[in-house]
Amino acid sequence: MKLVVTGATGAAGSWIVDHFAEAGHQVIGIDLERPPRERENATFLAADLTEQGQAVEAILDPEPDAVIHFAGIPRMGITTGTETFLTNVSSAYHVFEAAGRAGADVIWASSESLYGTAFAAEPFLPDYLPIDESHPQRPEDGYGASKLVGEELAAKTVRKYGISVASIRPTWIQYPGEYYAIDEWTPFDPETADRSGCFWSYVDVRDVVSIVDAALEADIDGHEAYLAAAAENGIGRSTADVVESVFGGLPDDCDLEGEESAFSTAKARRELDWGPAHSWREAREEAVDGPAFLKS
């Protein structure tokens, strides 16, 4: 297949480029800057996707079979909330429009942050646990709001052009040998721990790549959202017990067992035949070389 991957030099996007190029697909990687090295089966183009003309040309010219959109500002705290929102929404709008005109299906990086807990001033309990794709969405921040609007744009694009769009909602993405979330949560004391807006959930970047691959292979009709999370939390304790201790209670509807993640991947398992394969227990210290084209 011919694939356009945006955010091609980013943390997750570069792993996606590497995976699909290694698999023999023809990849066109787009980011603000080209990487320092080339990569077999991949070409790279510098473009600002917040600019409509650049986005349309960069995506239409290659005539892709599919577009994998991972460009954008990946979290709060990098720039202002306003800039985060405007950058993510404008780039998503332009990419979706261009993909629709090209007749290319889209897989893109939404986020569990659209539920609102991750970057809330005071993280709050969800309506139920585990959280699934149908849970109400209540973002208070520019990042989560940008993903909420992005999914509405995805649905609009499906209606307008008849393509399919898969919105992948990863939890906090971690990288083998660099599990910063676990470092932040360790040592863990429920008596003094801050409330976690992701409820101590995470996902390995390799599992993000594999769910993108699964979505690309699936026969998706219209717009569908899929949560991507590791099977268990990142602290090695009962999830329900920790949430109850730190948050002072549990939702009335709580069906968590042991260390089970607070985010359900049942829909992805059912519809994409996908499940997470990596755990912090092995991956935290795992030595895995990342994409070589990023290294000068």
Short mmCIF file of C-alpha atoms in Angstrom, two decimals:
data_model
loop_
_atom_site.label_atom_id
_atom_site.label_comp_id
_atom_site.label_asym_id
_atom_site.label_seq_id
_atom_site.Cartn_x
_atom_site.Cartn_y
_atom_site.Cartn_z
CA MET A 1 0.00 0.00 0.00
CA LYS A 2 0.96 3.62 -0.37
CA LEU A 3 0.64 5.29 3.03
CA VAL A 4 0.99 8.90 4.12
CA VAL A 5 2.10 9.14 7.75
CA THR A 6 1.98 12.56 9.40
CA GLY A 7 4.08 13.33 12.46
CA ALA A 8 6.69 11.12 10.81
CA THR A 9 9.59 12.31 12.97
CA GLY A 10 7.56 12.38 16.18
CA ALA A 11 7.82 9.93 19.04
CA ALA A 12 5.02 7.58 17.97
CA GLY A 13 4.85 8.56 14.31
CA SER A 14 8.44 7.54 13.68
CA TRP A 15 7.74 4.02 14.99
CA ILE A 16 4.74 3.83 12.66
CA VAL A 17 6.84 4.89 9.66
CA ASP A 18 9.50 2.32 10.57
CA HIS A 19 6.98 -0.49 10.95
CA PHE A 20 5.16 0.00 7.68
CA ALA A 21 8.32 0.68 5.69
CA GLU A 22 9.84 -2.51 7.14
CA ALA A 23 6.71 -4.38 6.06
CA GLY A 24 7.28 -3.27 2.47
CA HIS A 25 4.66 -0.55 2.16
CA GLN A 26 5.52 2.67 0.35
CA VAL A 27 5.51 5.34 3.06
CA ILE A 28 5.46 9.11 2.60
CA GLY A 29 6.39 10.68 5.94
CA ILE A 30 5.31 14.26 6.61
CA ASP A 31 6.48 16.50 9.44
CA LEU A 32 7.65 20.06 10.00
CA GLU A 33 11.22 18.95 9.35
CA ARG A 34 12.76 16.05 7.46
CA PRO A 35 14.73 13.49 9.50
CA PRO A 36 18.56 13.42 9.39
CA ARG A 37 18.67 10.06 7.57
CA GLU A 38 16.75 8.28 4.84
CA ARG A 39 14.89 5.00 5.22
CA GLU A 40 14.24 2.26 2.67
CA ASN A 41 10.62 2.28 1.44
CA ALA A 42 10.09 5.75 2.93
CA THR A 43 10.39 9.27 1.58
CA PHE A 44 10.09 12.36 3.73
CA LEU A 45 8.53 15.74 3.09
CA ALA A 46 8.62 18.87 5.24
CA ALA A 47 5.22 20.53 5.45
CA ASP A 48 3.15 22.54 7.91
CA LEU A 49 -0.22 20.83 8.09
CA THR A 50 -1.85 23.82 9.77
CA GLU A 51 -1.48 25.49 6.37
CA GLN A 52 -4.28 24.27 4.10
CA GLY A 53 -2.37 24.50 0.84
CA GLN A 54 0.62 22.60 2.13
CA ALA A 55 -1.55 19.90 3.69
CA VAL A 56 -3.67 19.36 0.60
CA GLU A 57 -0.68 19.19 -1.75
CA ALA A 58 1.35 16.93 0.55
CA ILE A 59 -1.50 14.42 0.86
CA LEU A 60 -3.17 14.60 -2.55
CA ASP A 61 -0.02 14.42 -4.69
CA PRO A 62 1.09 10.92 -3.53
CA GLU A 63 -2.42 9.50 -4.17
CA PRO A 64 -2.29 7.39 -0.99
CA ASP A 65 -4.38 4.34 -0.18
CA ALA A 66 -4.59 5.47 3.45
CA VAL A 67 -3.48 8.31 5.71
CA ILE A 68 -2.15 7.76 9.23
CA HIS A 69 -2.38 11.09 11.04
CA PHE A 70 -0.16 11.36 14.15
CA ALA A 71 1.00 14.97 13.73
CA GLY A 72 0.15 17.64 16.28
CA ILE A 73 0.99 18.81 19.77
CA PRO A 74 0.90 15.62 21.88
CA ARG A 75 -0.11 16.95 25.29
CA MET A 76 -0.70 19.97 27.47
CA GLY A 77 2.31 21.81 28.89
CA ILE A 78 4.31 22.17 25.67
CA THR A 79 2.74 25.42 24.52
CA THR A 80 -0.38 27.34 25.48
CA GLY A 81 -3.73 25.62 25.57
CA THR A 82 -4.97 27.90 22.80
CA GLU A 83 -2.07 27.04 20.52
CA THR A 84 -2.46 23.35 21.32
CA PHE A 85 -6.14 23.42 20.41
CA LEU A 86 -5.75 25.48 17.24
CA THR A 87 -2.77 23.49 15.94
CA ASN A 88 -4.40 20.11 16.48
CA VAL A 89 -7.81 21.08 15.14
CA SER A 90 -6.57 22.91 12.04
CA SER A 91 -4.14 20.14 11.10
CA ALA A 92 -6.82 17.47 11.61
CA TYR A 93 -9.30 19.43 9.51
CA HIS A 94 -6.84 19.87 6.65
CA VAL A 95 -5.61 16.26 6.75
CA PHE A 96 -9.12 14.80 6.87
CA GLU A 97 -10.31 17.02 4.03
CA ALA A 98 -7.32 16.11 1.87
CA ALA A 99 -7.71 12.41 2.64
CA GLY A 100 -11.39 12.59 1.77
CA ARG A 101 -10.64 14.21 -1.57
CA ALA A 102 -8.06 11.50 -2.24
CA GLY A 103 -10.53 8.76 -1.29
CA ALA A 104 -8.06 7.52 1.33
CA ASP A 105 -9.18 5.99 4.63
CA VAL A 106 -7.75 7.58 7.79
CA ILE A 107 -6.36 6.25 11.05
CA TRP A 108 -5.46 9.00 13.46
CA ALA A 109 -4.27 9.68 16.99
CA SER A 110 -7.13 10.79 19.16
CA SER A 111 -6.62 10.39 22.93
CA GLU A 112 -8.16 9.20 26.16
CA SER A 113 -7.74 12.84 27.20
CA LEU A 114 -11.06 13.69 25.55
CA TYR A 115 -12.82 12.15 28.56
CA GLY A 116 -11.52 15.14 30.50
CA THR A 117 -9.77 13.53 33.45
CA ALA A 118 -6.16 13.62 32.21
CA PHE A 119 -5.55 17.37 32.25
CA ALA A 120 -8.37 18.51 34.51
CA ALA A 121 -7.42 21.02 37.20
CA GLU A 122 -8.58 18.37 39.65
CA PRO A 123 -8.82 14.88 38.12
CA PHE A 124 -12.27 13.41 38.79
CA LEU A 125 -13.86 9.99 38.90
CA PRO A 126 -15.38 8.66 35.68
CA ASP A 127 -19.04 7.65 35.55
CA TYR A 128 -18.01 3.99 35.53
CA LEU A 129 -14.96 1.74 35.41
CA PRO A 130 -13.50 0.48 33.22
CA ILE A 131 -13.95 3.42 30.86
CA ASP A 132 -14.98 2.47 27.33
CA GLU A 133 -15.51 4.33 24.06
CA SER A 134 -19.08 5.31 25.02
CA HIS A 135 -18.14 7.11 28.23
CA PRO A 136 -19.19 10.81 28.32
CA GLN A 137 -16.49 13.25 27.21
CA ARG A 138 -15.86 16.32 29.37
CA PRO A 139 -12.49 17.93 28.55
CA GLU A 140 -11.51 21.10 30.38
CA ASP A 141 -8.23 21.70 28.50
CA GLY A 142 -7.10 22.61 25.01
CA TYR A 143 -5.58 19.21 24.24
CA GLY A 144 -8.54 17.07 25.22
CA ALA A 145 -10.91 19.52 23.53
CA SER A 146 -8.86 19.33 20.33
CA LYS A 147 -9.30 15.55 20.27
CA LEU A 148 -13.02 15.83 20.95
CA VAL A 149 -13.40 18.26 18.05
CA GLY A 150 -11.10 16.10 15.93
CA GLU A 151 -13.42 13.14 16.30
CA GLU A 152 -16.35 15.32 15.24
CA LEU A 153 -14.32 16.34 12.20
CA ALA A 154 -13.66 12.67 11.51
CA ALA A 155 -17.40 11.93 11.55
CA LYS A 156 -18.01 14.94 9.30
CA THR A 157 -15.41 13.69 6.82
CA VAL A 158 -17.03 10.25 6.71
CA ARG A 159 -20.41 11.81 5.94
CA LYS A 160 -18.98 14.10 3.26
CA TYR A 161 -16.61 11.75 1.44
CA GLY A 162 -17.68 8.22 2.39
CA ILE A 163 -14.22 7.15 3.59
CA SER A 164 -13.63 5.39 6.89
CA VAL A 165 -11.87 6.97 9.88
CA ALA A 166 -10.52 5.09 12.90
CA SER A 167 -9.87 7.28 15.93
CA ILE A 168 -7.27 5.57 18.13
CA ARG A 169 -7.44 6.71 21.76
CA PRO A 170 -4.13 5.75 23.39
CA THR A 171 -3.46 6.19 27.07
CA TRP A 172 -0.05 7.57 28.11
CA ILE A 173 2.34 6.20 25.46
CA GLN A 174 5.56 4.67 26.77
CA TYR A 175 8.72 3.56 24.94
CA PRO A 176 10.82 0.44 25.65
CA GLY A 177 13.59 1.31 28.06
CA GLU A 178 12.02 4.74 28.70
CA TYR A 179 8.89 4.15 30.75
CA TYR A 180 8.68 7.64 32.22
CA ALA A 181 5.18 7.09 33.57
CA ILE A 182 6.39 4.25 35.77
CA ASP A 183 9.30 6.39 36.95
CA GLU A 184 6.84 9.13 37.89
CA TRP A 185 4.57 6.73 39.78
CA THR A 186 7.41 4.94 41.62
CA PRO A 187 7.68 4.56 44.54
CA PHE A 188 3.91 4.49 45.00
CA ASP A 189 2.17 5.30 48.27
CA PRO A 190 -1.64 5.55 48.03
CA GLU A 191 -1.66 7.69 51.18
CA THR A 192 0.33 10.49 49.50
CA ALA A 193 -0.15 9.89 45.76
CA ASP A 194 -1.65 12.59 43.57
CA ARG A 195 -4.76 11.78 41.60
CA SER A 196 -3.87 10.32 38.23
CA GLY A 197 -6.01 11.58 35.37
CA CYS A 198 -5.20 8.43 33.41
CA PHE A 199 -5.76 6.25 36.49
CA TRP A 200 -2.20 4.88 36.26
CA SER A 201 -2.85 3.45 32.78
CA TYR A 202 -0.37 3.44 29.90
CA VAL A 203 0.33 1.78 26.55
CA ASP A 204 3.56 0.69 24.87
CA VAL A 205 4.32 2.41 21.56
CA ARG A 206 4.63 -1.01 19.89
CA ASP A 207 1.04 -1.73 20.85
CA VAL A 208 0.03 1.62 19.37
CA VAL A 209 1.73 0.57 16.14
CA SER A 210 -0.02 -2.80 16.17
CA ILE A 211 -3.48 -1.30 16.69
CA VAL A 212 -2.86 1.08 13.79
CA ASP A 213 -1.87 -1.94 11.71
CA ALA A 214 -5.00 -3.80 12.81
CA ALA A 215 -7.21 -0.82 11.95
CA LEU A 216 -5.59 -0.56 8.53
CA GLU A 217 -6.39 -4.21 7.82
CA ALA A 218 -9.94 -4.09 9.23
CA ASP A 219 -13.10 -3.42 7.27
CA ILE A 220 -14.23 -0.33 9.18
CA ASP A 221 -17.52 1.24 8.15
CA GLY A 222 -17.73 4.96 8.86
CA HIS A 223 -16.11 6.48 11.95
CA GLU A 224 -15.12 4.25 14.86
CA ALA A 225 -13.10 5.00 18.00
CA TYR A 226 -10.85 2.47 19.73
CA LEU A 227 -9.12 2.72 23.09
CA ALA A 228 -5.52 1.48 23.24
CA ALA A 229 -4.15 0.61 26.67
CA ALA A 230 -1.95 -1.98 28.30
CA ALA A 231 -3.82 -4.81 29.97
CA GLU A 232 -2.83 -3.72 33.48
CA ASN A 233 -2.02 -0.56 35.37
CA GLY A 234 1.56 0.60 35.84
CA ILE A 235 1.84 0.33 39.61
CA GLY A 236 1.31 -3.36 40.30
CA ARG A 237 -1.63 -2.93 42.67
CA SER A 238 -5.38 -3.48 42.55
CA THR A 239 -6.73 -0.71 40.32
CA ALA A 240 -10.03 -0.40 42.18
CA ASP A 241 -8.30 -0.30 45.57
CA VAL A 242 -5.90 2.42 44.45
CA VAL A 243 -8.60 4.55 42.80
CA GLU A 244 -10.76 4.27 45.92
CA SER A 245 -7.85 5.19 48.20
CA VAL A 246 -6.54 8.15 46.19
CA PHE A 247 -9.85 9.53 44.92
CA GLY A 248 -11.79 8.83 48.11
CA GLY A 249 -14.31 6.53 46.46
CA LEU A 250 -15.33 4.56 43.39
CA PRO A 251 -18.04 5.01 40.78
CA ASP A 252 -21.22 3.11 41.65
CA ASP A 253 -20.62 1.04 38.52
CA CYS A 254 -17.14 -0.48 38.91
CA ASP A 255 -16.23 -3.81 37.37
CA LEU A 256 -12.44 -3.96 37.62
CA GLU A 257 -10.52 -7.08 38.53
CA GLY A 258 -7.05 -6.97 40.07
CA GLU A 259 -4.59 -4.77 38.20
CA GLU A 260 -6.86 -4.44 35.14
CA SER A 261 -6.48 -1.17 33.25
CA ALA A 262 -9.05 1.53 33.93
CA PHE A 263 -9.57 1.74 30.14
CA SER A 264 -11.29 -1.13 28.36
CA THR A 265 -9.91 -2.46 25.08
CA ALA A 266 -12.82 -4.85 24.58
CA LYS A 267 -14.05 -3.04 21.45
CA ALA A 268 -10.64 -3.26 19.75
CA ARG A 269 -10.38 -6.93 20.71
CA ARG A 270 -13.84 -7.62 19.32
CA GLU A 271 -13.73 -5.57 16.11
CA LEU A 272 -10.01 -5.43 15.25
CA ASP A 273 -8.85 -8.71 16.80
CA TRP A 274 -6.27 -6.61 18.63
CA GLY A 275 -4.90 -6.78 22.14
CA PRO A 276 -1.89 -5.26 23.92
CA ALA A 277 1.21 -7.44 24.00
CA HIS A 278 3.58 -5.42 26.19
CA SER A 279 3.81 -4.84 29.94
CA TRP A 280 5.83 -2.38 31.98
CA ARG A 281 7.32 -5.26 33.92
CA GLU A 282 9.44 -6.29 30.94
CA ALA A 283 9.44 -3.19 28.74
CA ARG A 284 10.61 -0.69 31.36
CA GLU A 285 14.18 -1.97 31.13
CA GLU A 286 13.98 -3.44 27.64
CA ALA A 287 16.69 -2.43 25.16
CA VAL A 288 15.08 -1.84 21.76
CA ASP A 289 16.54 0.39 19.10
CA GLY A 290 14.11 3.01 17.87
CA PRO A 291 13.80 4.19 14.25
CA ALA A 292 17.29 4.55 12.79
CA PHE A 293 16.30 7.33 10.38
CA LEU A 294 15.98 9.72 13.33
CA LYS A 295 19.64 9.27 14.32
CA SER A 296 22.16 11.58 12.72
#
